[in-house]
């Protein structure tokens, strides 16, 4: 039983990261960001390019993957969501646009890299024993990074001006704009940070089991379910929902 709980917590920590990013974007902008799935896949493939094809050291490859995902996420908001929002587009239009970005991105990645699973690291993963529990090195990293980034995100929301502005916009975007808050800039920051969480989650999974162009939608769906379980009106609730979902699946 302890082994199942440990595996579930490690898996839930990854789901929590992706859900935190998805929830941050939705709570701040009210965009149901299906293209979060595309950003998830893009982060994993950026790591694959840097680590396997370019043979860069792992820390540099991870930074490169996060950078690519952040730029892509902010570009989607700047090029697609913000122009539609200025035209007072409905939530349905934004949803369909996001779905279009997801479909196009997934197929472009499949055309470029093929549909087969790409393995980032060959060989048997090193394991560690904790009494009756056995965890791999990547699973331990998943748990540590998930808990650490969730804690850092809490500090960001409660003790930074940008975090407070995100909360203000989520409560009333119009009022925040009237009071002089640069809403578009905060939106971009929310998309950038949310995309970084997605990329980190995808890279932690890719280092464990590899990646393929079609893993993004299931990851995004898990993140959306985690947000619903935890609640969509609270920035940190998706993390709790992600852990519960991971434990349940295990």
GROMACS .gro file of N, CA, C and O in nm, residues 15-143:
model
  516
   15UNK      N    1   0.111   1.617  -1.206
   15UNK     CA    2  -0.021   1.667  -1.245
   15UNK      C    3  -0.047   1.802  -1.180
   15UNK      O    4  -0.103   1.894  -1.242
   16UNK      N    5  -0.004   1.816  -1.053
   16UNK     CA    6  -0.024   1.942  -0.982
   16UNK      C    7   0.048   2.058  -1.050
   16UNK      O    8  -0.006   2.168  -1.059
   17UNK      N    9   0.168   2.034  -1.099
   17UNK     CA   10   0.243   2.140  -1.168
   17UNK      C   11   0.169   2.186  -1.293
   17UNK      O   12   0.152   2.306  -1.316
   18UNK      N   13   0.126   2.090  -1.374
   18UNK     CA   14   0.054   2.125  -1.497
   18UNK      C   15  -0.077   2.194  -1.463
   18UNK      O   16  -0.118   2.291  -1.529
   19UNK      N   17  -0.144   2.144  -1.358
   19UNK     CA   18  -0.271   2.205  -1.316
   19UNK      C   19  -0.253   2.345  -1.261
   19UNK      O   20  -0.337   2.433  -1.283
   20UNK      N   21  -0.142   2.369  -1.190
   20UNK     CA   22  -0.115   2.504  -1.141
   20UNK      C   23  -0.104   2.602  -1.256
   20UNK      O   24  -0.156   2.714  -1.251
   21UNK      N   25  -0.032   2.560  -1.362
   21UNK     CA   26  -0.018   2.647  -1.479
   21UNK      C   27  -0.152   2.671  -1.548
   21UNK      O   28  -0.186   2.785  -1.582
   22UNK      N   29  -0.228   2.563  -1.567
   22UNK     CA   30  -0.359   2.575  -1.631
   22UNK      C   31  -0.452   2.663  -1.548
   22UNK      O   32  -0.522   2.751  -1.600
   23UNK      N   33  -0.452   2.638  -1.416
   23UNK     CA   34  -0.540   2.714  -1.328
   23UNK      C   35  -0.501   2.861  -1.320
   23UNK      O   36  -0.588   2.949  -1.314
   24UNK      N   37  -0.370   2.890  -1.318
   24UNK     CA   38  -0.325   3.029  -1.314
   24UNK      C   39  -0.375   3.105  -1.437
   24UNK      O   40  -0.425   3.217  -1.427
   25UNK      N   41  -0.361   3.042  -1.554
   25UNK     CA   42  -0.405   3.107  -1.677
   25UNK      C   43  -0.557   3.127  -1.678
   25UNK      O   44  -0.606   3.236  -1.709
   26UNK      N   45  -0.630   3.023  -1.640
   26UNK     CA   46  -0.777   3.035  -1.643
   26UNK      C   47  -0.827   3.136  -1.539
   26UNK      O   48  -0.912   3.221  -1.570
   27UNK      N   49  -0.773   3.129  -1.417
   27UNK     CA   50  -0.821   3.216  -1.312
   27UNK      C   51  -0.789   3.362  -1.341
   27UNK      O   52  -0.867   3.452  -1.309
   28UNK      N   53  -0.675   3.387  -1.404
   28UNK     CA   54  -0.635   3.525  -1.434
   28UNK      C   55  -0.706   3.580  -1.557
   28UNK      O   56  -0.747   3.697  -1.558
   29UNK      N   57  -0.722   3.499  -1.661
   29UNK     CA   58  -0.770   3.550  -1.790
   29UNK      C   59  -0.908   3.499  -1.830
   29UNK      O   60  -0.965   3.548  -1.927
   30UNK      N   61  -0.957   3.395  -1.761
   30UNK     CA   62  -1.085   3.330  -1.796
   30UNK      C   63  -1.080   3.264  -1.934
   30UNK      O   64  -1.181   3.250  -2.002
   31UNK      N   65  -0.962   3.224  -1.978
   31UNK     CA   66  -0.945   3.151  -2.104
   31UNK      C   67  -0.926   3.003  -2.070
   31UNK      O   68  -0.833   2.969  -1.995
   32UNK      N   69  -1.011   2.917  -2.124
   32UNK     CA   70  -0.995   2.773  -2.107
   32UNK      C   71  -0.889   2.729  -2.207
   32UNK      O   72  -0.918   2.696  -2.321
   33UNK      N   73  -0.765   2.727  -2.161
   33UNK     CA   74  -0.647   2.721  -2.246
   33UNK      C   75  -0.616   2.577  -2.289
   33UNK      O   76  -0.524   2.514  -2.237
   34UNK      N   77  -0.691   2.527  -2.387
   34UNK     CA   78  -0.666   2.391  -2.437
   34UNK      C   79  -0.526   2.381  -2.498
   34UNK      O   80  -0.462   2.276  -2.494
   35UNK      N   81  -0.477   2.491  -2.555
   35UNK     CA   82  -0.342   2.491  -2.613
   35UNK      C   83  -0.235   2.471  -2.507
   35UNK      O   84  -0.117   2.458  -2.541
   36UNK      N   85  -0.272   2.466  -2.380
   36UNK     CA   86  -0.179   2.427  -2.274
   36UNK      C   87  -0.118   2.291  -2.305
   36UNK      O   88  -0.003   2.264  -2.272
   37UNK      N   89  -0.197   2.206  -2.373
   37UNK     CA   90  -0.148   2.074  -2.414
   37UNK      C   91  -0.034   2.086  -2.513
   37UNK      O   92   0.065   2.011  -2.507
   38UNK      N   93  -0.046   2.181  -2.606
   38UNK     CA   94   0.061   2.202  -2.704
   38UNK      C   95   0.188   2.253  -2.637
   38UNK      O   96   0.300   2.213  -2.672
   39UNK      N   97   0.173   2.342  -2.540
   39UNK     CA   98   0.289   2.394  -2.467
   39UNK      C   99   0.356   2.282  -2.388
   39UNK      O  100   0.480   2.274  -2.381
   40UNK      N  101   0.276   2.195  -2.332
   40UNK     CA  102   0.328   2.079  -2.258
   40UNK      C  103   0.417   1.994  -2.349
   40UNK      O  104   0.529   1.959  -2.313
   41UNK      N  105   0.367   1.962  -2.467
   41UNK     CA  106   0.444   1.880  -2.561
   41UNK      C  107   0.567   1.956  -2.609
   41UNK      O  108   0.677   1.899  -2.622
   42UNK      N  109   0.552   2.084  -2.637
   42UNK     CA  110   0.663   2.164  -2.688
   42UNK      C  111   0.778   2.168  -2.589
   42UNK      O  112   0.896   2.161  -2.628
   43UNK      N  113   0.747   2.179  -2.461
   43UNK     CA  114   0.853   2.180  -2.360
   43UNK      C  115   0.932   2.051  -2.359
   43UNK      O  116   1.056   2.053  -2.350
   44UNK      N  117   0.861   1.938  -2.371
   44UNK     CA  118   0.929   1.808  -2.372
   44UNK      C  119   1.016   1.792  -2.496
   44UNK      O  120   1.129   1.742  -2.488
   45UNK      N  121   0.967   1.836  -2.611
   45UNK     CA  122   1.044   1.822  -2.734
   45UNK      C  123   1.161   1.920  -2.739
   45UNK      O  124   1.265   1.891  -2.800
   46UNK      N  125   1.145   2.037  -2.679
   46UNK     CA  126   1.259   2.129  -2.670
   46UNK      C  127   1.370   2.067  -2.586
   46UNK      O  128   1.489   2.079  -2.619
   47UNK      N  129   1.332   1.998  -2.479
   47UNK     CA  130   1.431   1.926  -2.398
   47UNK      C  131   1.496   1.815  -2.480
   47UNK      O  132   1.619   1.795  -2.473
   48UNK      N  133   1.416   1.744  -2.558
   48UNK     CA  134   1.470   1.636  -2.642
   48UNK      C  135   1.572   1.691  -2.743
   48UNK      O  136   1.680   1.633  -2.761
   49UNK      N  137   1.540   1.801  -2.807
   49UNK     CA  138   1.632   1.861  -2.904
   49UNK      C  139   1.762   1.902  -2.837
   49UNK      O  140   1.872   1.874  -2.887
   50UNK      N  141   1.751   1.969  -2.723
   50UNK     CA  142   1.871   2.019  -2.655
   50UNK      C  143   1.954   1.905  -2.597
   50UNK      O  144   2.078   1.907  -2.605
   51UNK      N  145   1.888   1.806  -2.537
   51UNK     CA  146   1.961   1.701  -2.465
   51UNK      C  147   2.013   1.592  -2.558
   51UNK      O  148   2.127   1.548  -2.545
   52UNK      N  149   1.929   1.549  -2.653
   52UNK     CA  150   1.963   1.434  -2.737
   52UNK      C  151   2.028   1.477  -2.867
   52UNK      O  152   2.133   1.425  -2.907
   53UNK      N  153   1.968   1.573  -2.937
   53UNK     CA  154   2.020   1.613  -3.067
   53UNK      C  155   2.140   1.706  -3.056
   53UNK      O  156   2.239   1.689  -3.126
   54UNK      N  157   2.130   1.805  -2.968
   54UNK     CA  158   2.240   1.900  -2.951
   54UNK      C  159   2.341   1.856  -2.845
   54UNK      O  160   2.448   1.915  -2.834
   55UNK      N  161   2.301   1.756  -2.765
   55UNK     CA  162   2.387   1.699  -2.661
   55UNK      C  163   2.436   1.804  -2.560
   55UNK      O  164   2.554   1.805  -2.520
   56UNK      N  165   2.346   1.891  -2.521
   56UNK     CA  166   2.378   1.990  -2.418
   56UNK      C  167   2.366   1.926  -2.280
   56UNK      O  168   2.294   1.826  -2.263
   57UNK      N  169   2.434   1.980  -2.180
   57UNK     CA  170   2.418   1.929  -2.044
   57UNK      C  171   2.272   1.941  -1.998
   57UNK      O  172   2.199   2.032  -2.040
   58UNK      N  173   2.230   1.849  -1.910
   58UNK     CA  174   2.090   1.845  -1.867
   58UNK      C  175   2.040   1.978  -1.809
   58UNK      O  176   1.931   2.022  -1.846
   59UNK      N  177   2.113   2.045  -1.719
   59UNK     CA  178   2.062   2.173  -1.666
   59UNK      C  179   2.037   2.277  -1.776
   59UNK      O  180   1.935   2.347  -1.773
   60UNK      N  181   2.128   2.287  -1.871
   60UNK     CA  182   2.110   2.383  -1.981
   60UNK      C  183   1.993   2.342  -2.068
   60UNK      O  184   1.914   2.426  -2.113
   61UNK      N  185   1.977   2.212  -2.094
   61UNK     CA  186   1.867   2.163  -2.175
   61UNK      C  187   1.733   2.193  -2.108
   61UNK      O  188   1.635   2.229  -2.175
   62UNK      N  189   1.727   2.181  -1.975
   62UNK     CA  190   1.603   2.210  -1.903
   62UNK      C  191   1.569   2.359  -1.913
   62UNK      O  192   1.453   2.396  -1.939
   63UNK      N  193   1.669   2.443  -1.895
   63UNK     CA  194   1.646   2.588  -1.908
   63UNK      C  195   1.597   2.621  -2.049
   63UNK      O  196   1.506   2.703  -2.068
   64UNK      N  197   1.657   2.557  -2.150
   64UNK     CA  198   1.615   2.580  -2.288
   64UNK      C  199   1.470   2.538  -2.309
   64UNK      O  200   1.391   2.610  -2.372
   65UNK      N  201   1.431   2.423  -2.253
   65UNK     CA  202   1.293   2.377  -2.267
   65UNK      C  203   1.194   2.472  -2.203
   65UNK      O  204   1.088   2.501  -2.260
   66UNK      N  205   1.228   2.521  -2.085
   66UNK     CA  206   1.139   2.617  -2.017
   66UNK      C  207   1.128   2.745  -2.098
   66UNK      O  208   1.019   2.801  -2.116
   67UNK      N  209   1.242   2.794  -2.150
   67UNK     CA  210   1.242   2.918  -2.227
   67UNK      C  211   1.152   2.905  -2.351
   67UNK      O  212   1.071   2.995  -2.380
   68UNK      N  213   1.165   2.796  -2.424
   68UNK     CA  214   1.084   2.776  -2.545
   68UNK      C  215   0.936   2.773  -2.509
   68UNK      O  216   0.852   2.836  -2.577
   69UNK      N  217   0.899   2.704  -2.402
   69UNK     CA  218   0.759   2.694  -2.363
   69UNK      C  219   0.704   2.830  -2.320
   69UNK      O  220   0.591   2.866  -2.355
   70UNK      N  221   0.782   2.906  -2.244
   70UNK     CA  222   0.738   3.037  -2.198
   70UNK      C  223   0.713   3.131  -2.315
   70UNK      O  224   0.610   3.199  -2.323
   71UNK      N  225   0.807   3.135  -2.408
   71UNK     CA  226   0.791   3.221  -2.526
   71UNK      C  227   0.668   3.180  -2.607
   71UNK      O  228   0.590   3.264  -2.651
   72UNK      N  229   0.651   3.050  -2.625
   72UNK     CA  230   0.537   3.001  -2.703
   72UNK      C  231   0.405   3.035  -2.634
   72UNK      O  232   0.309   3.079  -2.699
   73UNK      N  233   0.398   3.016  -2.502
   73UNK     CA  234   0.275   3.048  -2.430
   73UNK      C  235   0.239   3.195  -2.437
   73UNK      O  236   0.123   3.232  -2.459
   74UNK      N  237   0.339   3.281  -2.419
   74UNK     CA  238   0.314   3.425  -2.426
   74UNK      C  239   0.276   3.467  -2.568
   74UNK      O  240   0.192   3.556  -2.586
   75UNK      N  241   0.335   3.401  -2.667
   75UNK     CA  242   0.302   3.435  -2.806
   75UNK      C  243   0.157   3.399  -2.837
   75UNK      O  244   0.088   3.477  -2.908
   76UNK      N  245   0.109   3.286  -2.788
   76UNK     CA  246  -0.030   3.248  -2.812
   76UNK      C  247  -0.125   3.353  -2.756
   76UNK      O  248  -0.223   3.391  -2.822
   77UNK      N  249  -0.096   3.402  -2.636
   77UNK     CA  250  -0.182   3.505  -2.579
   77UNK      C  251  -0.174   3.634  -2.659
   77UNK      O  252  -0.276   3.694  -2.693
   78UNK      N  253  -0.053   3.677  -2.692
   78UNK     CA  254  -0.034   3.804  -2.763
   78UNK      C  255  -0.093   3.800  -2.904
   78UNK      O  256  -0.155   3.899  -2.949
   79UNK      N  257  -0.076   3.689  -2.973
   79UNK     CA  258  -0.116   3.683  -3.114
   79UNK      C  259  -0.261   3.639  -3.134
   79UNK      O  260  -0.321   3.672  -3.237
   80UNK      N  261  -0.317   3.566  -3.039
   80UNK     CA  262  -0.450   3.508  -3.061
   80UNK      C  263  -0.552   3.556  -2.957
   80UNK      O  264  -0.655   3.615  -2.993
   81UNK      N  265  -0.524   3.532  -2.829
   81UNK     CA  266  -0.626   3.561  -2.728
   81UNK      C  267  -0.650   3.710  -2.708
   81UNK      O  268  -0.766   3.754  -2.699
   82UNK      N  269  -0.543   3.789  -2.700
   82UNK     CA  270  -0.562   3.932  -2.675
   82UNK      C  271  -0.638   4.002  -2.788
   82UNK      O  272  -0.730   4.080  -2.760
   83UNK      N  273  -0.605   3.978  -2.917
   83UNK     CA  274  -0.684   4.041  -3.023
   83UNK      C  275  -0.832   4.000  -3.019
   83UNK      O  276  -0.921   4.083  -3.043
   84UNK      N  277  -0.859   3.873  -2.986
   84UNK     CA  278  -0.997   3.828  -2.977
   84UNK      C  279  -1.068   3.893  -2.858
   84UNK      O  280  -1.185   3.932  -2.868
   85UNK      N  281  -0.997   3.906  -2.746
   85UNK     CA  282  -1.056   3.969  -2.628
   85UNK      C  283  -1.088   4.116  -2.653
   85UNK      O  284  -1.190   4.167  -2.607
   86UNK      N  285  -1.003   4.185  -2.730
   86UNK     CA  286  -1.029   4.325  -2.763
   86UNK      C  287  -1.155   4.341  -2.847
   86UNK      O  288  -1.220   4.444  -2.845
   87UNK      N  289  -1.188   4.235  -2.923
   87UNK     CA  290  -1.310   4.237  -3.004
   87UNK      C  291  -1.430   4.180  -2.928
   87UNK      O  292  -1.534   4.153  -2.986
   88UNK      N  293  -1.412   4.161  -2.797
   88UNK     CA  294  -1.518   4.108  -2.711
   88UNK      C  295  -1.567   3.971  -2.758
   88UNK      O  296  -1.686   3.942  -2.759
   89UNK      N  297  -1.473   3.889  -2.799
   89UNK     CA  298  -1.507   3.753  -2.842
   89UNK      C  299  -1.562   3.673  -2.725
   89UNK      O  300  -1.521   3.691  -2.610
   90UNK      N  301  -1.653   3.584  -2.755
   90UNK     CA  302  -1.714   3.502  -2.650
   90UNK      C  303  -1.617   3.394  -2.603
   90UNK      O  304  -1.514   3.366  -2.667
   91UNK      N  305  -1.653   3.332  -2.491
   91UNK     CA  306  -1.570   3.223  -2.438
   91UNK      C  307  -1.563   3.107  -2.536
   91UNK      O  308  -1.461   3.039  -2.546
   92UNK      N  309  -1.671   3.086  -2.610
   92UNK     CA  310  -1.674   2.976  -2.708
   92UNK      C  311  -1.573   3.001  -2.820
   92UNK      O  312  -1.505   2.908  -2.866
   93UNK      N  313  -1.563   3.126  -2.866
   93UNK     CA  314  -1.468   3.159  -2.972
   93UNK      C  315  -1.325   3.138  -2.924
   93UNK      O  316  -1.240   3.084  -2.995
   94UNK      N  317  -1.296   3.182  -2.802
   94UNK     CA  318  -1.163   3.162  -2.745
   94UNK      C  319  -1.131   3.013  -2.730
   94UNK      O  320  -1.019   2.970  -2.757
   95UNK      N  321  -1.232   2.937  -2.691
   95UNK     CA  322  -1.213   2.793  -2.675
   95UNK      C  323  -1.181   2.726  -2.807
   95UNK      O  324  -1.088   2.644  -2.818
   96UNK      N  325  -1.255   2.761  -2.911
   96UNK     CA  326  -1.231   2.703  -3.044
   96UNK      C  327  -1.095   2.745  -3.098
   96UNK      O  328  -1.023   2.665  -3.158
   97UNK      N  329  -1.057   2.870  -3.075
   97UNK     CA  330  -0.926   2.917  -3.118
   97UNK      C  331  -0.815   2.839  -3.049
   97UNK      O  332  -0.715   2.800  -3.112
   98UNK      N  333  -0.832   2.817  -2.920
   98UNK     CA  334  -0.732   2.742  -2.844
   98UNK      C  335  -0.723   2.598  -2.894
   98UNK      O  336  -0.613   2.542  -2.907
   99UNK      N  337  -0.836   2.539  -2.925
   99UNK     CA  338  -0.837   2.403  -2.979
   99UNK      C  339  -0.765   2.399  -3.114
   99UNK      O  340  -0.691   2.304  -3.142
  100UNK      N  341  -0.785   2.502  -3.194
  100UNK     CA  342  -0.716   2.509  -3.323
  100UNK      C  343  -0.565   2.516  -3.306
  100UNK      O  344  -0.490   2.448  -3.379
  101UNK      N  345  -0.518   2.596  -3.211
  101UNK     CA  346  -0.374   2.604  -3.184
  101UNK      C  347  -0.321   2.469  -3.142
  101UNK      O  348  -0.213   2.425  -3.187
  102UNK      N  349  -0.397   2.399  -3.057
  102UNK     CA  350  -0.354   2.268  -3.010
  102UNK      C  351  -0.341   2.168  -3.126
  102UNK      O  352  -0.241   2.097  -3.138
  103UNK      N  353  -0.441   2.163  -3.213
  103UNK     CA  354  -0.440   2.067  -3.324
  103UNK      C  355  -0.326   2.096  -3.420
  103UNK      O  356  -0.252   2.006  -3.463
  104UNK      N  357  -0.308   2.224  -3.455
  104UNK     CA  358  -0.201   2.261  -3.548
  104UNK      C  359  -0.064   2.229  -3.489
  104UNK      O  360   0.023   2.172  -3.555
  105UNK      N  361  -0.044   2.266  -3.363
  105UNK     CA  362   0.085   2.243  -3.299
  105UNK      C  363   0.117   2.095  -3.289
  105UNK      O  364   0.230   2.052  -3.318
  106UNK      N  365   0.019   2.016  -3.250
  106UNK     CA  366   0.042   1.872  -3.236
  106UNK      C  367   0.083   1.808  -3.368
  106UNK      O  368   0.176   1.727  -3.374
  107UNK      N  369   0.015   1.847  -3.475
  107UNK     CA  370   0.046   1.789  -3.605
  107UNK      C  371   0.179   1.839  -3.661
  107UNK      O  372   0.250   1.764  -3.730
  108UNK      N  373   0.215   1.965  -3.631
  108UNK     CA  374   0.345   2.015  -3.675
  108UNK      C  375   0.459   1.941  -3.606
  108UNK      O  376   0.560   1.907  -3.669
  109UNK      N  377   0.442   1.914  -3.475
  109UNK     CA  378   0.545   1.839  -3.403
  109UNK      C  379   0.554   1.696  -3.457
  109UNK      O  380   0.663   1.641  -3.474
  110UNK      N  381   0.439   1.636  -3.488
  110UNK     CA  382   0.438   1.500  -3.543
  110UNK      C  383   0.505   1.496  -3.680
  110UNK      O  384   0.578   1.402  -3.713
  111UNK      N  385   0.483   1.600  -3.761
  111UNK     CA  386   0.548   1.606  -3.893
  111UNK      C  387   0.700   1.620  -3.880
  111UNK      O  388   0.777   1.564  -3.957
  112UNK      N  389   0.741   1.697  -3.781
  112UNK     CA  390   0.884   1.722  -3.766
  112UNK      C  391   0.961   1.609  -3.699
  112UNK      O  392   1.076   1.582  -3.736
  113UNK      N  393   0.898   1.540  -3.604
  113UNK     CA  394   0.970   1.440  -3.525
  113UNK      C  395   0.914   1.299  -3.540
  113UNK      O  396   0.975   1.204  -3.489
  114UNK      N  397   0.801   1.285  -3.608
  114UNK     CA  398   0.739   1.153  -3.619
  114UNK      C  399   0.647   1.125  -3.501
  114UNK      O  400   0.647   1.196  -3.401
  115UNK      N  401   0.568   1.019  -3.514
  115UNK     CA  402   0.471   0.984  -3.411
  115UNK      C  403   0.527   0.891  -3.304
  115UNK      O  404   0.460   0.864  -3.204
  116UNK      N  405   0.646   0.837  -3.327
  116UNK     CA  406   0.701   0.741  -3.232
  116UNK      C  407   0.746   0.810  -3.104
  116UNK      O  408   0.775   0.929  -3.102
  117UNK      N  409   0.752   0.731  -2.998
  117UNK     CA  410   0.798   0.782  -2.869
  117UNK      C  411   0.948   0.811  -2.872
  117UNK      O  412   1.026   0.729  -2.918
  118UNK      N  413   0.985   0.928  -2.827
  118UNK     CA  414   1.126   0.967  -2.820
  118UNK      C  415   1.176   0.945  -2.678
  118UNK      O  416   1.119   0.997  -2.582
  119UNK      N  417   1.282   0.865  -2.665
  119UNK     CA  418   1.341   0.838  -2.534
  119UNK      C  419   1.456   0.935  -2.510
  119UNK      O  420   1.546   0.948  -2.594
  120UNK      N  421   1.452   1.003  -2.399
  120UNK     CA  422   1.554   1.103  -2.370
  120UNK      C  423   1.677   1.045  -2.303
  120UNK      O  424   1.789   1.095  -2.323
  121UNK      N  425   1.657   0.942  -2.223
  121UNK     CA  426   1.771   0.880  -2.155
  121UNK      C  427   1.756   0.729  -2.157
  121UNK      O  428   1.653   0.676  -2.115
  122UNK      N  429   1.856   0.663  -2.211
  122UNK     CA  430   1.853   0.517  -2.220
  122UNK      C  431   1.908   0.455  -2.091
  122UNK      O  432   1.974   0.521  -2.012
  123UNK      N  433   1.879   0.326  -2.073
  123UNK     CA  434   1.933   0.254  -1.958
  123UNK      C  435   1.834   0.244  -1.845
  123UNK      O  436   1.723   0.297  -1.850
  124UNK      N  437   1.876   0.175  -1.739
  124UNK     CA  438   1.792   0.153  -1.622
  124UNK      C  439   1.810   0.269  -1.525
  124UNK      O  440   1.922   0.309  -1.492
  125UNK      N  441   1.698   0.325  -1.480
  125UNK     CA  442   1.701   0.438  -1.390
  125UNK      C  443   1.748   0.396  -1.251
  125UNK      O  444   1.710   0.290  -1.200
  126UNK      N  445   1.831   0.476  -1.190
  126UNK     CA  446   1.878   0.448  -1.054
  126UNK      C  447   1.762   0.455  -0.956
  126UNK      O  448   1.674   0.542  -0.966
  127UNK      N  449   1.758   0.362  -0.859
  127UNK     CA  450   1.651   0.357  -0.761
  127UNK      C  451   1.704   0.380  -0.620
  127UNK      O  452   1.823   0.358  -0.592
  128UNK      N  453   1.613   0.423  -0.530
  128UNK     CA  454   1.646   0.444  -0.390
  128UNK      C  455   1.539   0.375  -0.306
  128UNK      O  456   1.420   0.379  -0.339
  129UNK      N  457   1.580   0.313  -0.198
  129UNK     CA  458   1.487   0.241  -0.110
  129UNK      C  459   1.465   0.320   0.018
  129UNK      O  460   1.561   0.369   0.080
  130UNK      N  461   1.339   0.332   0.057
  130UNK     CA  462   1.300   0.394   0.182
  130UNK      C  463   1.214   0.293   0.257
  130UNK      O  464   1.092   0.291   0.241
  131UNK      N  465   1.279   0.208   0.334
  131UNK     CA  466   1.212   0.097   0.401
  131UNK      C  467   1.148   0.007   0.295
  131UNK      O  468   1.220  -0.053   0.215
  132UNK      N  469   1.014   0.002   0.288
  132UNK     CA  470   0.948  -0.086   0.190
  132UNK      C  471   0.916  -0.015   0.059
  132UNK      O  472   0.858  -0.074  -0.032
  133UNK      N  473   0.952   0.114   0.050
  133UNK     CA  474   0.919   0.193  -0.069
  133UNK      C  475   1.042   0.206  -0.157
  133UNK      O  476   1.151   0.238  -0.108
  134UNK      N  477   1.024   0.182  -0.285
  134UNK     CA  478   1.133   0.196  -0.383
  134UNK      C  479   1.091   0.301  -0.485
  134UNK      O  480   0.986   0.289  -0.549
  135UNK      N  481   1.174   0.403  -0.501
  135UNK     CA  482   1.145   0.511  -0.595
  135UNK      C  483   1.265   0.532  -0.686
  135UNK      O  484   1.380   0.517  -0.643
  136UNK      N  485   1.237   0.569  -0.810
  136UNK     CA  486   1.346   0.600  -0.901
  136UNK      C  487   1.395   0.743  -0.876
  136UNK      O  488   1.329   0.823  -0.809
  137UNK      N  489   1.508   0.773  -0.934
  137UNK     CA  490   1.566   0.906  -0.920
  137UNK      C  491   1.473   1.013  -0.977
  137UNK      O  492   1.457   1.121  -0.918
  138UNK      N  493   1.409   0.981  -1.090
  138UNK     CA  494   1.317   1.078  -1.151
  138UNK      C  495   1.193   1.097  -1.065
  138UNK      O  496   1.143   1.210  -1.052
  139UNK      N  497   1.140   0.990  -1.006
  139UNK     CA  498   1.024   1.003  -0.919
  139UNK      C  499   1.053   1.093  -0.800
  139UNK      O  500   0.969   1.175  -0.760
  140UNK      N  501   1.171   1.078  -0.742
  140UNK     CA  502   1.209   1.165  -0.629
  140UNK      C  503   1.217   1.310  -0.675
  140UNK      O  504   1.171   1.402  -0.607
  141UNK      N  505   1.273   1.330  -0.794
  141UNK     CA  506   1.281   1.466  -0.850
  141UNK      C  507   1.141   1.522  -0.873
  141UNK      O  508   1.115   1.641  -0.848
  142UNK      N  509   1.047   1.438  -0.921
  142UNK     CA  510   0.910   1.483  -0.943
  142UNK      C  511   0.847   1.533  -0.814
  142UNK      O  512   0.784   1.639  -0.810
  143UNK      N  513   0.865   1.456  -0.706
  143UNK     CA  514   0.806   1.495  -0.578
  143UNK      C  515   0.869   1.622  -0.524
  143UNK      O  516   0.799   1.714  -0.480
   0.00000   0.00000   0.00000
